[in-house]
PDB file of C-alpha atoms in Angstrom:
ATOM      1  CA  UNK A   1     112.571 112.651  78.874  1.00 37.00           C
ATOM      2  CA  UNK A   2     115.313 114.003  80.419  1.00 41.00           C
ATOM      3  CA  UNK A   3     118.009 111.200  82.265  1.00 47.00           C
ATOM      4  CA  UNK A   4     117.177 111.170  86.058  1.00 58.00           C
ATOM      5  CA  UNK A   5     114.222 113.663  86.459  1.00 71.00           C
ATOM      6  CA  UNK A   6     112.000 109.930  86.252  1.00 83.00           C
ATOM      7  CA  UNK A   7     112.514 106.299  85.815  1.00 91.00           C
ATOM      8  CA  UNK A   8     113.515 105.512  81.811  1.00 91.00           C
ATOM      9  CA  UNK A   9     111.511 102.399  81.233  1.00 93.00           C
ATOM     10  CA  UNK A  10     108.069 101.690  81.281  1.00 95.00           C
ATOM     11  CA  UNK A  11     107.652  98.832  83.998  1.00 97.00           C
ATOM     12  CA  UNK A  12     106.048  95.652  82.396  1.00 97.00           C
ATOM     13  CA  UNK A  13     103.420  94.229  84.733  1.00 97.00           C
ATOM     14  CA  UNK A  14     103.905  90.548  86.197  1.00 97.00           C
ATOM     15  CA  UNK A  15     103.308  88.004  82.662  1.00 95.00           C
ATOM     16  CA  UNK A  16     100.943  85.903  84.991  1.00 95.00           C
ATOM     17  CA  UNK A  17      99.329  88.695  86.608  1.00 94.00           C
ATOM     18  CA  UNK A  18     100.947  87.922  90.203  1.00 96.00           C
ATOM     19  CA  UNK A  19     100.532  90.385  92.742  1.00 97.00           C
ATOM     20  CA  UNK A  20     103.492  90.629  95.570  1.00 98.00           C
ATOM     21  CA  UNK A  21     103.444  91.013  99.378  1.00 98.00           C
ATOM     22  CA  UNK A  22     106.088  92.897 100.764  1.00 98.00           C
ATOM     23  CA  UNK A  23     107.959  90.800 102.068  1.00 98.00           C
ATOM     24  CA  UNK A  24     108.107  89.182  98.542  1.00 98.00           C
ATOM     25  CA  UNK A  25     108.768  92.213  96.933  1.00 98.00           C
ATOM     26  CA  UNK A  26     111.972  93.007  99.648  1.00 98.00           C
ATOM     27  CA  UNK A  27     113.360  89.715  98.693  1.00 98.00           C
ATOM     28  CA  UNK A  28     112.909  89.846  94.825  1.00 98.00           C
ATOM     29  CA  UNK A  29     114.390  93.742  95.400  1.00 98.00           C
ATOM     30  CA  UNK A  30     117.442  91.956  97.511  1.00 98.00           C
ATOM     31  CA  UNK A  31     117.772  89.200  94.693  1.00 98.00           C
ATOM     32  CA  UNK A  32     118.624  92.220  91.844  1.00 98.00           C
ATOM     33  CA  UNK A  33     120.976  93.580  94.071  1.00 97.00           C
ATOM     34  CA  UNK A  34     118.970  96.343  96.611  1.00 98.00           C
ATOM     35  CA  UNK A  35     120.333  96.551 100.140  1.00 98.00           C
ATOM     36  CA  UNK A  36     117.524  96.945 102.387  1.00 98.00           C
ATOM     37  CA  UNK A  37     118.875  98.038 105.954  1.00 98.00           C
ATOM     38  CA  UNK A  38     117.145  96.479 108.532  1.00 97.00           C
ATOM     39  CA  UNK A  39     115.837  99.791 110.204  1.00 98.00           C
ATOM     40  CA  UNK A  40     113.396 100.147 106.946  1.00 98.00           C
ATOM     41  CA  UNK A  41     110.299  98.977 106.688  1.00 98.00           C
ATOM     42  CA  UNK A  42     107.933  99.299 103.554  1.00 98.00           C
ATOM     43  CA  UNK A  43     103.974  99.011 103.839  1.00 98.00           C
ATOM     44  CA  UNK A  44     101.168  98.508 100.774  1.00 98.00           C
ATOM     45  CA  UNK A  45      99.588 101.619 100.874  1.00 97.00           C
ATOM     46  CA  UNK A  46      96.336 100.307 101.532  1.00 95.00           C
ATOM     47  CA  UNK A  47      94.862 103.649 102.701  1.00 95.00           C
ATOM     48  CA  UNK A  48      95.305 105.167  99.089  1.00 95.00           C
ATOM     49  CA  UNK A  49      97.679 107.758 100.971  1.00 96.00           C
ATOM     50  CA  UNK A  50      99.940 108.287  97.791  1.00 95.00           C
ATOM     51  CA  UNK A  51      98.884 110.037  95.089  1.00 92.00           C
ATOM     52  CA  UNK A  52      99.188 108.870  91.409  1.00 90.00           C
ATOM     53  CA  UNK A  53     102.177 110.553  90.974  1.00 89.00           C
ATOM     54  CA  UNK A  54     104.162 108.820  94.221  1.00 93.00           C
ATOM     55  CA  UNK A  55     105.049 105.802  93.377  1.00 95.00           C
ATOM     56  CA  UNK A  56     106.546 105.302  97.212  1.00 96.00           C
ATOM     57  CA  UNK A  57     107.587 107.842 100.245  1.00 95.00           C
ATOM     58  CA  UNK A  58     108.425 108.259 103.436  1.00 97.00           C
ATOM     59  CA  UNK A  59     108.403 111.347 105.763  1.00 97.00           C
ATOM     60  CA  UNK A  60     108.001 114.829 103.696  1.00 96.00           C
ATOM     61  CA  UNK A  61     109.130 117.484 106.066  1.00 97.00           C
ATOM     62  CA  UNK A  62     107.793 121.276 106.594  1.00 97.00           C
ATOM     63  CA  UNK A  63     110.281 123.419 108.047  1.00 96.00           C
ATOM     64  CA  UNK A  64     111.361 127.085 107.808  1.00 95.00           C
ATOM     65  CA  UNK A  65     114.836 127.156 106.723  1.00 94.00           C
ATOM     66  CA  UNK A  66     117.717 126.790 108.759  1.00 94.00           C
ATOM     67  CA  UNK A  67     116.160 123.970 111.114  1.00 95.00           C
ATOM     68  CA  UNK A  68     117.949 120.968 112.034  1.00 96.00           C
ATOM     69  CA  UNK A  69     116.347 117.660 110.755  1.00 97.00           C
ATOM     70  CA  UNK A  70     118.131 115.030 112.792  1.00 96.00           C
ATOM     71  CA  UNK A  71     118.329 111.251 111.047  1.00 97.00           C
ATOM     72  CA  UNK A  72     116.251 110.340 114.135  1.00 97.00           C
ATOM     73  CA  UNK A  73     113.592 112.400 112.371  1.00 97.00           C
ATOM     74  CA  UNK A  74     112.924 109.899 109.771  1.00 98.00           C
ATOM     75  CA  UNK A  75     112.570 106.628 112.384  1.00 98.00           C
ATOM     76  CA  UNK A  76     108.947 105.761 113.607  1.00 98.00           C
ATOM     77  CA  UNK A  77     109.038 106.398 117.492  1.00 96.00           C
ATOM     78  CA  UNK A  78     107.405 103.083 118.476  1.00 96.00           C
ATOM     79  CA  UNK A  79     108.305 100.784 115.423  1.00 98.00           C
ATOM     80  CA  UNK A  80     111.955 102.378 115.352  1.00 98.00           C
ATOM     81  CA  UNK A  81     111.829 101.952 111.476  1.00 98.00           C
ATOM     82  CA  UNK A  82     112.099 104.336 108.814  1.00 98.00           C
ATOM     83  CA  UNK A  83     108.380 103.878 107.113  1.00 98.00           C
ATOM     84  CA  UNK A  84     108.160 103.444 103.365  1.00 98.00           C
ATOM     85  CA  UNK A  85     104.896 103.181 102.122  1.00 98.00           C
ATOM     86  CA  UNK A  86     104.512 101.495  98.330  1.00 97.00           C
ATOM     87  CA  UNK A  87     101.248 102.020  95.908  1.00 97.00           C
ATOM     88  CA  UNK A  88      99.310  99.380  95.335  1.00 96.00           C
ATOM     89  CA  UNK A  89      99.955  99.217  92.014  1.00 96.00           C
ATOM     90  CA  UNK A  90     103.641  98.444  91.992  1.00 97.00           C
ATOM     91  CA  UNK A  91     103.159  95.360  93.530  1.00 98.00           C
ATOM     92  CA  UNK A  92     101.771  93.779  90.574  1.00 98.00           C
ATOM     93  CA  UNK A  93     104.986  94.360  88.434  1.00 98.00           C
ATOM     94  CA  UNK A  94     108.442  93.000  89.648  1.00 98.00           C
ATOM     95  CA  UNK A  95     110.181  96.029  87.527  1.00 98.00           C
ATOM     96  CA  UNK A  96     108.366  98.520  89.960  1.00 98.00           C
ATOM     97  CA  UNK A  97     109.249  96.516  92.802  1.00 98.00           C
ATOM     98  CA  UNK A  98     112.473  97.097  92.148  1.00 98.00           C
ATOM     99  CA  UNK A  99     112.910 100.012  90.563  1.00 98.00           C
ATOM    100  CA  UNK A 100     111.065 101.425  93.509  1.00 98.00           C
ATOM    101  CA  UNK A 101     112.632  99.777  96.089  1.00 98.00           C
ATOM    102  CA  UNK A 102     116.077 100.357  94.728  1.00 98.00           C
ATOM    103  CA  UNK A 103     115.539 104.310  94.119  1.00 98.00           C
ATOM    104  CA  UNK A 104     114.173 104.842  97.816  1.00 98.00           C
ATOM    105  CA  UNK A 105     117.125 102.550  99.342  1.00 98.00           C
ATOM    106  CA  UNK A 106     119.633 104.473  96.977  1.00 98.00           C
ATOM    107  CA  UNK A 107     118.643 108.061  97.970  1.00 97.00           C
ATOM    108  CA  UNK A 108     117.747 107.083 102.093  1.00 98.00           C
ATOM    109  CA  UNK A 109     121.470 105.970 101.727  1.00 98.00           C
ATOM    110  CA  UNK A 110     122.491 109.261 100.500  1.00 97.00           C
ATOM    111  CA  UNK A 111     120.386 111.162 102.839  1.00 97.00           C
ATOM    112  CA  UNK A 112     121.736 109.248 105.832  1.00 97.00           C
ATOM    113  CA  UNK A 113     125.541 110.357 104.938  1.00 95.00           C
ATOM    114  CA  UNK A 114     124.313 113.951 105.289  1.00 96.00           C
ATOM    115  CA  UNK A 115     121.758 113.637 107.965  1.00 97.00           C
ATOM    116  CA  UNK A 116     123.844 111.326 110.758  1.00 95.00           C
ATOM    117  CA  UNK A 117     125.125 114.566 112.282  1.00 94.00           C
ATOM    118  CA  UNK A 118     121.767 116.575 111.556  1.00 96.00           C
ATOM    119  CA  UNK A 119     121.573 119.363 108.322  1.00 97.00           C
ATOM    120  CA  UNK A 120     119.454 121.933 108.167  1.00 96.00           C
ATOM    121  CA  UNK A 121     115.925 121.269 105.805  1.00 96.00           C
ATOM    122  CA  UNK A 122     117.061 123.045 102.892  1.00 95.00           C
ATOM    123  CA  UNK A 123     119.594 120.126 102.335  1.00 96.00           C
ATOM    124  CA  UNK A 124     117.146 117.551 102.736  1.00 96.00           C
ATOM    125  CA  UNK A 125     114.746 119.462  99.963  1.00 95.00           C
ATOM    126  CA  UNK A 126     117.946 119.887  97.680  1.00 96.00           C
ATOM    127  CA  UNK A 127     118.513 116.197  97.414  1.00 96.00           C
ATOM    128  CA  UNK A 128     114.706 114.990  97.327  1.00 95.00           C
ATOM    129  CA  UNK A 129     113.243 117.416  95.171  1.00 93.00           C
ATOM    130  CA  UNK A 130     112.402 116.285  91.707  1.00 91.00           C
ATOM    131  CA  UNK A 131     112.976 119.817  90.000  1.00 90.00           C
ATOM    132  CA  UNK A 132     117.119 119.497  90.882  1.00 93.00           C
ATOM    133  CA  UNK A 133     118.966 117.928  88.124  1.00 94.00           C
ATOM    134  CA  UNK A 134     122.268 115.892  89.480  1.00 95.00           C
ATOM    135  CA  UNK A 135     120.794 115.413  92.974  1.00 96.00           C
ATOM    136  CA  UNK A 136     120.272 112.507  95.138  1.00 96.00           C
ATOM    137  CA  UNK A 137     116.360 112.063  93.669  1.00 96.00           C
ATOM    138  CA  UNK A 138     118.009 112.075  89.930  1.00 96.00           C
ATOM    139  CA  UNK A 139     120.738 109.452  91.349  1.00 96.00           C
ATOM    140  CA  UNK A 140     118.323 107.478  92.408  1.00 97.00           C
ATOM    141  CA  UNK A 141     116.280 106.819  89.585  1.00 96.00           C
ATOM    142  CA  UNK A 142     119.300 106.508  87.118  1.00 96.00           C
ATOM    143  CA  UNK A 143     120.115 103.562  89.695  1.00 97.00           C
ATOM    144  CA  UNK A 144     117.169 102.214  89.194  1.00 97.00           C
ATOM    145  CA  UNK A 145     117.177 102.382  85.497  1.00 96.00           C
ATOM    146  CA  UNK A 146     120.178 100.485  85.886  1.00 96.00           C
ATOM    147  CA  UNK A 147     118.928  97.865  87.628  1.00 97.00           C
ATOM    148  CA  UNK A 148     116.180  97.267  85.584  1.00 97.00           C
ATOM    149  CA  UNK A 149     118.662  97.384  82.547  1.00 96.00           C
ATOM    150  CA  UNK A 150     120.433  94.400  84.425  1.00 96.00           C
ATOM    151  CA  UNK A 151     116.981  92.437  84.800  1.00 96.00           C
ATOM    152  CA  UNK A 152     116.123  92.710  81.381  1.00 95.00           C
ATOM    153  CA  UNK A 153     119.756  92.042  80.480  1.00 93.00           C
ATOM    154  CA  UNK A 154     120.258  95.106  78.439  1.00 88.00           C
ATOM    155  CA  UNK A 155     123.503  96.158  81.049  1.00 77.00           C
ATOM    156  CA  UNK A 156     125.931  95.441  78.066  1.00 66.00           C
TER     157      UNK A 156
ATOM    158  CA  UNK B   1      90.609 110.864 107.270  1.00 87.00           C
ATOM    159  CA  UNK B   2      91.970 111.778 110.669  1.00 93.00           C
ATOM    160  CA  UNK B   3      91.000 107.945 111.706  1.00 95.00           C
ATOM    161  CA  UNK B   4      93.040 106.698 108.767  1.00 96.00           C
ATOM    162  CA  UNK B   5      95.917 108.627 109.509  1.00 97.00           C
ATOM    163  CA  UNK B   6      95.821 107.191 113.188  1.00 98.00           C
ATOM    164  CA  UNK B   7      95.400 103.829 112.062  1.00 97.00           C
ATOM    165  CA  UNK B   8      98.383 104.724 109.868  1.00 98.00           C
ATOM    166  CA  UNK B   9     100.735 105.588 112.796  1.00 98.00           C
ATOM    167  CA  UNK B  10      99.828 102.761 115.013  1.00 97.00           C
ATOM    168  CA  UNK B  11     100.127 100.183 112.412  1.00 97.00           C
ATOM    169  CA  UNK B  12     103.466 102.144 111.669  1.00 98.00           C
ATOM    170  CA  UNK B  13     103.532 102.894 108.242  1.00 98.00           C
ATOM    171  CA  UNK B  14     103.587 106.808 108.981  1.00 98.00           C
ATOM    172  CA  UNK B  15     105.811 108.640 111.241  1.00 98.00           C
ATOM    173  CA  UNK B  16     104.542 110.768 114.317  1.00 98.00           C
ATOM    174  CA  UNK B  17     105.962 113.625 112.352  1.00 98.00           C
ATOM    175  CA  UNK B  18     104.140 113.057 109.401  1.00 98.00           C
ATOM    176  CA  UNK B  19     100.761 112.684 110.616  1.00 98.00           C
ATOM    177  CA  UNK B  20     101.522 116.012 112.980  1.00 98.00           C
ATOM    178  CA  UNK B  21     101.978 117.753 110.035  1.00 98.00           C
ATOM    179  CA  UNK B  22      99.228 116.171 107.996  1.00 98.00           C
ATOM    180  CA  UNK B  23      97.021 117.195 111.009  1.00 98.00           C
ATOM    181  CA  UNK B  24      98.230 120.716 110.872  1.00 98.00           C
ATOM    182  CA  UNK B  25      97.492 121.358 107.140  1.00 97.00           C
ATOM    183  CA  UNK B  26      93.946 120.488 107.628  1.00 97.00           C
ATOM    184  CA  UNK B  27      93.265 122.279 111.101  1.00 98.00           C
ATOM    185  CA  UNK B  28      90.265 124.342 111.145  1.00 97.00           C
ATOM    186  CA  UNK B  29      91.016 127.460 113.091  1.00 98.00           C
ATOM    187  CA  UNK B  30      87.740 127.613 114.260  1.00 98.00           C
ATOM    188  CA  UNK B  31      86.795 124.039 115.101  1.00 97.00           C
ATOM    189  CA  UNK B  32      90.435 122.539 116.043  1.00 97.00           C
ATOM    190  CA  UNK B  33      88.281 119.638 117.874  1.00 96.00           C
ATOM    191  CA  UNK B  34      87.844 118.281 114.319  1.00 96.00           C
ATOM    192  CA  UNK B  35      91.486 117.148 113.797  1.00 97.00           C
ATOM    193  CA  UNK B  36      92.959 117.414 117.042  1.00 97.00           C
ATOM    194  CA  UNK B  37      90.736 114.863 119.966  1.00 96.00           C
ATOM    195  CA  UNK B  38      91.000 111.791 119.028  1.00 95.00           C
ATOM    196  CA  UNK B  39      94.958 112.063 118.512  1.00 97.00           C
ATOM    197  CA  UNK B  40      97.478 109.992 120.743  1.00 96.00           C
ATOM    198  CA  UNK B  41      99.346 112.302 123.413  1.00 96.00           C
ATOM    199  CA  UNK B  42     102.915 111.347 121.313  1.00 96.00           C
ATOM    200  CA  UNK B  43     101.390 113.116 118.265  1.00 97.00           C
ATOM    201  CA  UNK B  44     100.127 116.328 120.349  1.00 97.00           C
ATOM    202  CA  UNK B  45     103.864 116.444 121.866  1.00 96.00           C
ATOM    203  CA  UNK B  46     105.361 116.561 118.547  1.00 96.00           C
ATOM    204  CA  UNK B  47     102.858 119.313 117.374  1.00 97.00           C
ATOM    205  CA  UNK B  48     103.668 121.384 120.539  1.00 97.00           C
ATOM    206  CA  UNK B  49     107.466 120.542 119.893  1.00 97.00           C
ATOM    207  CA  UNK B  50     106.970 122.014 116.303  1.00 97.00           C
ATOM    208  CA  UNK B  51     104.563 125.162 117.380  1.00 97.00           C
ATOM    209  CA  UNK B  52     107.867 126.333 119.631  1.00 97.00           C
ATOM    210  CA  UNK B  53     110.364 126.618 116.607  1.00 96.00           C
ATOM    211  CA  UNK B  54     107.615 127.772 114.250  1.00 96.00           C
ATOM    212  CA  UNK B  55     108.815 131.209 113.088  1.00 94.00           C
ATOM    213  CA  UNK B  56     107.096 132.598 109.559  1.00 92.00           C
ATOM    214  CA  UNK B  57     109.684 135.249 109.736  1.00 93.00           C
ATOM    215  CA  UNK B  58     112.511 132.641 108.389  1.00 91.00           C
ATOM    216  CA  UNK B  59     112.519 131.596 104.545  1.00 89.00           C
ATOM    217  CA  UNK B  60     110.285 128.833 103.485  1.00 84.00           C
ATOM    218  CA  UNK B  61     109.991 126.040 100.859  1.00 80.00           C
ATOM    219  CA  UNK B  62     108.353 127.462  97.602  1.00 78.00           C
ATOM    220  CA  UNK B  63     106.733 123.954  97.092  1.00 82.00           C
ATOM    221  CA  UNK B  64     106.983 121.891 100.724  1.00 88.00           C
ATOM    222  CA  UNK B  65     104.765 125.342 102.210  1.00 92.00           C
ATOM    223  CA  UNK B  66     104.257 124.498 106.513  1.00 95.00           C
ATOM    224  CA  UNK B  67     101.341 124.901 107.822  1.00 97.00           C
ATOM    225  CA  UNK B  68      99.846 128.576 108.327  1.00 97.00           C
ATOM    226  CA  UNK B  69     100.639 130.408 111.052  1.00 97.00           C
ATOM    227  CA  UNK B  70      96.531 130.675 113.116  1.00 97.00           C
ATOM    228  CA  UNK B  71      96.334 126.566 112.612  1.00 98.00           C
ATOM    229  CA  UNK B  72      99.776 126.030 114.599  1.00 98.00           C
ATOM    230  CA  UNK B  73      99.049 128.787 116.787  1.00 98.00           C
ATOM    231  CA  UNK B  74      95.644 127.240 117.512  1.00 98.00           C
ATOM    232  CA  UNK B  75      96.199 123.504 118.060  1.00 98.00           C
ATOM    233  CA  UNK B  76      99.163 125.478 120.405  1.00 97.00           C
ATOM    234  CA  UNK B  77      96.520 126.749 122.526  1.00 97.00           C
ATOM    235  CA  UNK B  78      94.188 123.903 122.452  1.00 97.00           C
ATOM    236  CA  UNK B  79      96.824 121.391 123.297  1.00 96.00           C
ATOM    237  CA  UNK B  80      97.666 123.577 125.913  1.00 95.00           C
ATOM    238  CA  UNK B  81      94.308 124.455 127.578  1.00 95.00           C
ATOM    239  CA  UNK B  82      93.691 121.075 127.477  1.00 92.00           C
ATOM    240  CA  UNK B  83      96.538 119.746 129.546  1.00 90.00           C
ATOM    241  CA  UNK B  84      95.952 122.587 131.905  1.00 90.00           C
ATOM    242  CA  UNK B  85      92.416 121.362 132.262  1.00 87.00           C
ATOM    243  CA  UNK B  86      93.300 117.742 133.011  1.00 83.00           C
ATOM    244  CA  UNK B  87      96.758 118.787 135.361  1.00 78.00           C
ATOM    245  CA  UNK B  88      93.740 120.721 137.444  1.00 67.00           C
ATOM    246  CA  UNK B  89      90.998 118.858 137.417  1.00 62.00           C
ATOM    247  CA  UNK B  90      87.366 120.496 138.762  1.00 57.00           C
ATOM    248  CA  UNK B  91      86.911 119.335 142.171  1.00 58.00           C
ATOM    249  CA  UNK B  92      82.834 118.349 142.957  1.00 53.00           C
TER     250      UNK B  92
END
C-alpha cells in the first residue's frame, strides 16, 4: 500500500468487545493527543448514511469550478457545528476511534487555513480527494498512522 | 430516504447543504413532489440559492459530478410556483 493514500494498520477491535459513545470516543481521541475544536460535532451514523468505504465525513460539495466555498459552508445553520458523522463500526475499536477522529480533525484543520477567507471548490477537491498523493487527505492519514504508532508504542 | 435525510438535518448530523444536494441527485424531473414537499423552507432556500449560480457551461468535478441540469432547473420552478402560490393565496 502506498504511504498516505489509506490508514497503514489494521485497527484491532476493543479486547472486551466494548462499544463507545461519542462522547467516549472524543475523549479517548483527546487522551492520544486529537484536538477537537469545539465547533465540531461527530454523530454514530445510525442511518447507515456512509458507505463501507467511509469510515467518517462531513459535507461533500458539488460545484462547477471557480465557486467560492466559504468556511461558513461547512457549519450546520441551526446547530452551528461542523457535522461529522462516524460508522458504526468504528466505535467498537479504540484504534478507529482515533485514527478516525484524528485524520478528520487533522485535514478540517488544514482546510480551515485555506477556507477562512473562502477558495474556490477545486481547492477544496485537491486537498480531500483520495486520488492526490501529498495532499491534505494523505496528511491526514499518515497522522493518524502516527498516532496509532504512539498507542501501540511502536513511535521509537 | 427523504424522511431519513430530514431526520438527519434536524437532529444535526447533516448540513442544509448536504441534504440540498442529496435531494437534487435523486429529483425526478417528472414527479419533483417525491423529494421536494415534505422539506423544511431552510433547505428549499439553499436549493434556490444553488439553482442561481448553477452554470453547466463552467468545468466540473470528474468524480464529485452536481446534479443534472432538468433536476435543478425543476425543483427551481417548483420551489418557485409554490411560493408564488402561497404569497397569493385563492380568495373563496
Amino acid at each position: 500500500m502506498i504511504a498516505g493514500a489509506a490508514p497503514r494498520f489494521e485497527w484491532k477491535p476493543n479486547p472486551d468487545g466494548a462499544t463507545r459513545t461519542i462522547q467516549e470516543a472524543c475523549e479517548i481521541a483527546r487522551r492520544w493527543g486529537v484536538e477537537i475544536p469545539g465547533y465540531v460535532q461527530f454523530w454514530v451514523d445510525e442511518y447507515d448514511y456512509l458507505d463501507e468505504n467511509t469510515t467518517a465525513k462531513t459535507t461533500t460539495f458539488r460545484e462547477f469550478e471557480g465557486t467560492i466555498i466559504d468556511w461558513s459552508w461547512f457549519f450546520h445553520k441551526k446547530t452551528g457545528k461542523i457535522p461529522f458523522l462516524i460508522r458504526k463500526d468504528i466505535m467498537a475499536s479504540d484504534e478507529a476511534i482515533v485514527a478516525v477522529i484524528g485524520h478528520e480533525m487533522f485535514e478540517l484543520e488544514r482546510l480551515r487555513s485555506i477556507f477562512a477567507e473562502g477558495a474556490p471548490v477545486e481547492r477544496w477537491e485537491a486537498e480531500t480527494s483520495p486520488n492526490n498523493p501529498g495532499n491534505f487527505h494523505w496528511q491526514a492519514w499518515d497522522y493518524a498512522d502516527e498516532l496509532i504508532a504512539r498507542m501501540r508504542g511502536e513511535d521509537g | 430516504m427523504i424522511k431519513k435525510l430530514i431526520e438527519m438535518y434536524e437532529s444535526g448530523s447533516i448540513t442544509g447543504y448536504q441534504v440540498m444536494m442529496d435531494c437534487l441527485q435523486m429529483l425526478d424531473p417528472d414527479n419533483p413532489d417525491l423529494v421536494l414537499s415534505d422539506l423544511p423552507e431552510e433547505i428549499l432556500d439553499e436549493m434556490v440559492k444553488y439553482a442561481r449560480r448553477y452554470d453547466p457551461r463552467r468545468q466540473r468535478s470528474e468524480s464529485l459530478i452536481p446534479p443534472a441540469e432538468d433536476q435543478v432547473r425543476t425543483a427551481e420552478r417548483w420551489i418557485c410556483a409554490r411560493r408564488s402560490r402561497s404569497a397569493n393565496p385563492v380568495k373563496s
